[in-house]
Amino acid sequence: MSRWLAALALAAALAAPAADAGGDPLPSWREGRARQAILAFVQAVTDPASAQYVAPGARIAAFDNDGTLWSEQPLYVQLAFAIDRVRALAPRRPEWKTTQPFQAVLEDDRRALAAAGQQGLLKLVLATHAGMTADQFARTVAEWLETARHPRFNRPYTELVYQPMLELLAYLRANGFKTYIVSGGGAEFIRAFSERAYGIPPEQVIGTTIETRFQAGPDGAPALVRQPRVDFIDDGPGKPVAIGKFIGRRPILAFGNSDGDHQMLQWTAAVAGRSLVGLVHHTDGDREWAYDRQSHVGRLDRALVEARTRGWTIADMKQDWKVIFPFDR
Amino acid sequence: MSRWLAALALAAALAAPAADAGGDPLPSWREGRARQAILAFVQAVTDPASAQYVAPGARIAAFDNDGTLWSEQPLYVQLAFAIDRVRALAPRRPEWKTTQPFQAVLEDDRRALAAAGQQGLLKLVLATHAGMTADQFARTVAEWLETARHPRFNRPYTELVYQPMLELLAYLRANGFKTYIVSGGGAEFIRAFSERAYGIPPEQVIGTTIETRFQAGPDGAPALVRQPRVDFIDDGPGKPVAIGKFIGRRPILAFGNSDGDHQMLQWTAAVAGRSLVGLVHHTDGDREWAYDRQSHVGRLDRALVEARTRGWTIADMKQDWKVIFPFDR
């Protein structure tokens, strides 16, 4: 077992069991409206005597990843990966020394990097996520996760997962739900750790994708080779579109934390039967981060207004969560 | 329960149980190489003491649909649906009387329809599969399947499923496999019946898709509205590409029946460990149809050559299958 696998196995062990010794399936959730909403919802849709009963196969639960299942500050983990890959690949790409946004990364010039904007970030991602087979990319991500450390907590990124959300995922699965990730991040990036970090297998990860082509790989055998072109951006209205395409039925539970999740939440809220729609609200600057409307990462504005108007569930990290990370316990 | 649901439930009941009274999981498969190859493969990958053992989560099995799980003659079922829909919608579309390929359908002019070619068929599909919400489309397909009858067998199309393949699907699932459909047909068309006909839930159906847009539906609630534009053709090299995108790992078993499945079979055959790659060969003109190289539907040429060269499993319908359809028993 590699160190990376060992670290993930440890994280999984820390996160288990779903219920504490007293049988509480959500021991890290404080008494309050969010916890009560979750318990009441699961009770209602799993009780065959309930008018709101939902058959197990239709118990689809969709979760955003960045900021909903793990931390997205000070920058998306996938962007930290892209930046590290630019540095690692730079000796073979001498032209990057004088080409933006690569030069900004190599010189650690944050102003120039910010000036490169979304198009610049896309260039970084495509340059570091394409040009290899799908298997090679998965290995590269796995190796990086083994050694990279979060700048604030000095721990593997896969330990920056939210303990209360791990409990929620396990609680839902124990009640016949199929749990999905529906992320603006790269599907294949997340698939490299989702099963061990969250118990979510690769086929239940929906995300942004780049094109792949079926052709001979480096060893001559047929392979999927990743191309430097975006296939689909799984964000905003793209989230319900992708859920329709991949799952073919509407979730009855969805959790997000930003305006990029807004349409997925609206669509879930409009399901014919009972649904639970939730937001993780980052309100704890001491233990994690506090941000919403003004944040450059995970901006939460319109979705928060609608959540309050419609009475969606809001998980206030400071108020509702006894612990944030597994290592806090 | 609608008549359609009743018919499907009956088909499922006919197909069950997976094993006969003697405990044979494949009672409709005659003794022979195909049957032996399947049994030996499942034994090898599920025995923890075997060097070829595969963990349950990685036991992914991919099946083509048309011609592999149900009949595709005399024409694809989805095309029969499109033709019936053109007739049903014609009163509201007077211009179709003088516009090809619609005129050909309305006048039952097979020569003109054939002359319209692939582009003509695409027009028929887009005109009948778009312009409504995903939910409306699923209902339309379900209602059609309830009343439409196969021209040769005068039975619902969902009874034209292959009993030996139903047994194979059930046998694989009983051994920890996750069974997928990977079809050139429309994903949402197949999803309307896959669970009841095959025990395969919507989220395990991968197929050709048209674009959808997240917007207000007819009742004002947020919905996915189907657009008259192709999103992705899940055929040929598109099949491994789609499997990579949707599942994120390579199948260890794949079955097809035509050259459109060739790349999926090649990709599965090249997996690192043991795999089973199979073709359904239509050799029984009495009980079903006999066709391969010369067929306009389900053409099988290059894949058959490679199957014979590499020793892939070939299910010869006439030789290997005691019965073809559940109603044959």
XYZ file of C-alpha atoms in Angstrom, chain A residues 45-231:
187
model
C -38.870 9.266 2.221
C -37.784 5.875 3.608
C -40.906 5.005 5.599
C -43.100 2.817 3.362
C -46.147 4.016 5.292
C -45.342 7.653 4.501
C -47.174 9.496 1.714
C -43.747 10.873 0.821
C -42.104 7.479 0.481
C -39.567 7.166 -2.349
C -38.434 3.766 -3.669
C -34.734 3.073 -3.051
C -33.747 3.265 -6.723
C -35.062 6.827 -6.953
C -33.203 8.007 -3.857
C -30.612 10.000 -5.746
C -28.504 12.484 -3.770
C -26.237 15.005 -5.521
C -23.353 16.836 -3.838
C -21.144 19.566 -5.103
C -17.516 18.864 -4.147
C -15.377 22.011 -3.689
C -16.589 23.852 -0.595
C -19.367 21.322 -0.007
C -17.436 18.129 0.735
C -13.927 19.542 1.180
C -12.242 22.932 1.504
C -11.827 25.137 -1.564
C -9.694 27.836 0.079
C -7.270 29.494 -0.415
C -7.719 28.098 -3.940
C -9.353 25.097 -5.618
C -7.307 21.966 -4.966
C -7.310 21.190 -8.657
C -5.725 24.562 -9.358
C -3.015 23.840 -6.774
C -2.429 20.602 -8.662
C -2.226 22.429 -12.021
C 0.265 24.931 -10.586
C 2.464 22.192 -9.161
C 2.313 20.351 -12.481
C 3.401 23.476 -14.378
C 6.428 23.688 -12.089
C 7.196 19.993 -12.481
C 6.876 20.083 -16.272
C 8.679 23.415 -16.777
C 12.149 21.929 -17.474
C 10.662 20.246 -20.535
C 8.777 23.380 -21.604
C 11.386 26.179 -21.745
C 8.965 28.450 -23.622
C 6.848 28.690 -20.463
C 9.485 31.009 -18.915
C 8.290 33.783 -21.192
C 4.653 32.801 -21.850
C 1.707 33.788 -19.674
C 0.118 32.458 -17.599
C 2.926 29.915 -17.172
C 5.529 32.582 -16.468
C 3.351 33.925 -13.655
C 3.230 30.483 -12.061
C 6.981 29.909 -12.385
C 7.770 33.343 -10.935
C 5.031 33.035 -8.294
C 3.616 36.315 -9.618
C 0.102 36.326 -8.219
C -0.817 39.648 -9.756
C 0.010 38.428 -13.254
C -1.807 35.160 -12.566
C -4.923 37.042 -11.439
C -4.668 39.227 -14.547
C -4.708 36.107 -16.731
C -8.294 35.512 -15.563
C -10.441 32.494 -16.338
C -8.858 32.057 -19.766
C -5.442 31.912 -18.139
C -6.564 29.309 -15.626
C -8.064 27.264 -18.437
C -4.702 27.322 -20.215
C -2.990 26.039 -17.081
C -5.530 23.259 -16.714
C -5.448 22.140 -20.351
C -1.637 22.203 -20.449
C -1.410 19.962 -17.391
C -4.482 17.732 -17.791
C -4.117 16.675 -21.443
C -1.588 14.887 -23.615
C -1.649 11.620 -21.683
C -3.933 8.632 -21.330
C -6.746 8.609 -18.805
C -4.839 6.009 -16.774
C -1.668 8.106 -16.754
C -3.602 11.159 -15.605
C -5.238 9.237 -12.759
C -1.814 8.032 -11.591
C -0.394 11.560 -11.754
C -3.205 12.922 -9.589
C -2.835 10.058 -7.115
C 0.913 10.625 -6.788
C 0.431 14.349 -6.284
C -2.192 13.833 -3.572
C 0.273 11.576 -1.786
C 2.837 14.312 -1.326
C 1.078 17.688 -1.635
C 0.160 19.493 1.570
C -2.495 22.107 2.242
C -0.740 25.467 2.851
C -2.672 26.330 6.014
C -3.177 22.943 7.662
C -0.019 21.231 6.382
C -1.962 18.034 5.777
C -2.847 16.049 2.664
C -5.712 17.715 0.855
C -7.782 14.556 1.250
C -7.861 15.186 5.008
C -9.565 18.554 4.406
C -12.907 16.791 3.983
C -15.851 17.785 6.151
C -16.613 15.254 8.865
C -20.318 16.222 9.102
C -20.727 15.698 5.348
C -18.983 12.308 5.525
C -21.541 11.368 8.159
C -24.373 12.653 5.965
C -23.126 10.657 2.958
C -22.846 7.477 5.040
C -26.259 8.074 6.620
C -27.888 8.494 3.217
C -26.239 5.375 1.814
C -27.305 3.394 4.874
C -30.833 4.493 3.968
C -30.724 3.311 0.384
C -29.564 6.521 -1.293
C -27.134 6.537 -4.170
C -24.714 9.407 -3.532
C -23.262 11.384 -6.435
C -20.730 14.156 -6.777
C -21.752 16.834 -9.301
C -18.824 19.216 -9.487
C -17.495 22.069 -11.576
C -14.098 20.441 -11.006
C -12.645 17.843 -13.323
C -14.391 14.480 -13.181
C -11.181 12.511 -13.593
C -9.377 14.597 -10.985
C -12.071 13.838 -8.407
C -12.339 10.179 -9.406
C -8.723 9.700 -8.344
C -9.739 10.035 -4.669
C -13.545 10.052 -4.363
C -13.989 6.424 -3.431
C -11.471 6.441 -0.606
C -12.232 9.948 0.627
C -16.031 9.840 0.382
C -17.056 6.266 -0.419
C -18.248 7.495 -3.836
C -17.078 5.292 -6.741
C -15.793 6.816 -10.017
C -19.040 6.150 -11.883
C -20.917 8.332 -9.400
C -18.697 11.346 -10.057
C -19.998 13.861 -12.612
C -17.772 16.812 -13.380
C -16.215 19.022 -15.991
C -14.566 16.991 -18.741
C -12.053 17.501 -21.494
C -12.267 15.583 -24.734
C -10.683 12.185 -25.004
C -9.864 10.255 -28.118
C -9.796 6.505 -28.572
C -6.401 5.701 -30.070
C -3.225 3.752 -29.457
C -1.554 4.725 -26.183
C 2.212 4.880 -25.578
C 2.452 1.075 -25.361
C 0.481 0.614 -28.591
C -2.608 -0.738 -26.828
C -5.952 1.016 -27.314
C -6.369 3.845 -24.820
C -8.274 7.044 -24.159
C -5.911 9.943 -24.831
C -6.811 13.265 -23.247
C -7.084 16.217 -25.634
C -6.463 19.901 -24.802
C -10.071 20.869 -25.485
C -12.941 21.362 -23.072
C -15.788 18.895 -23.569
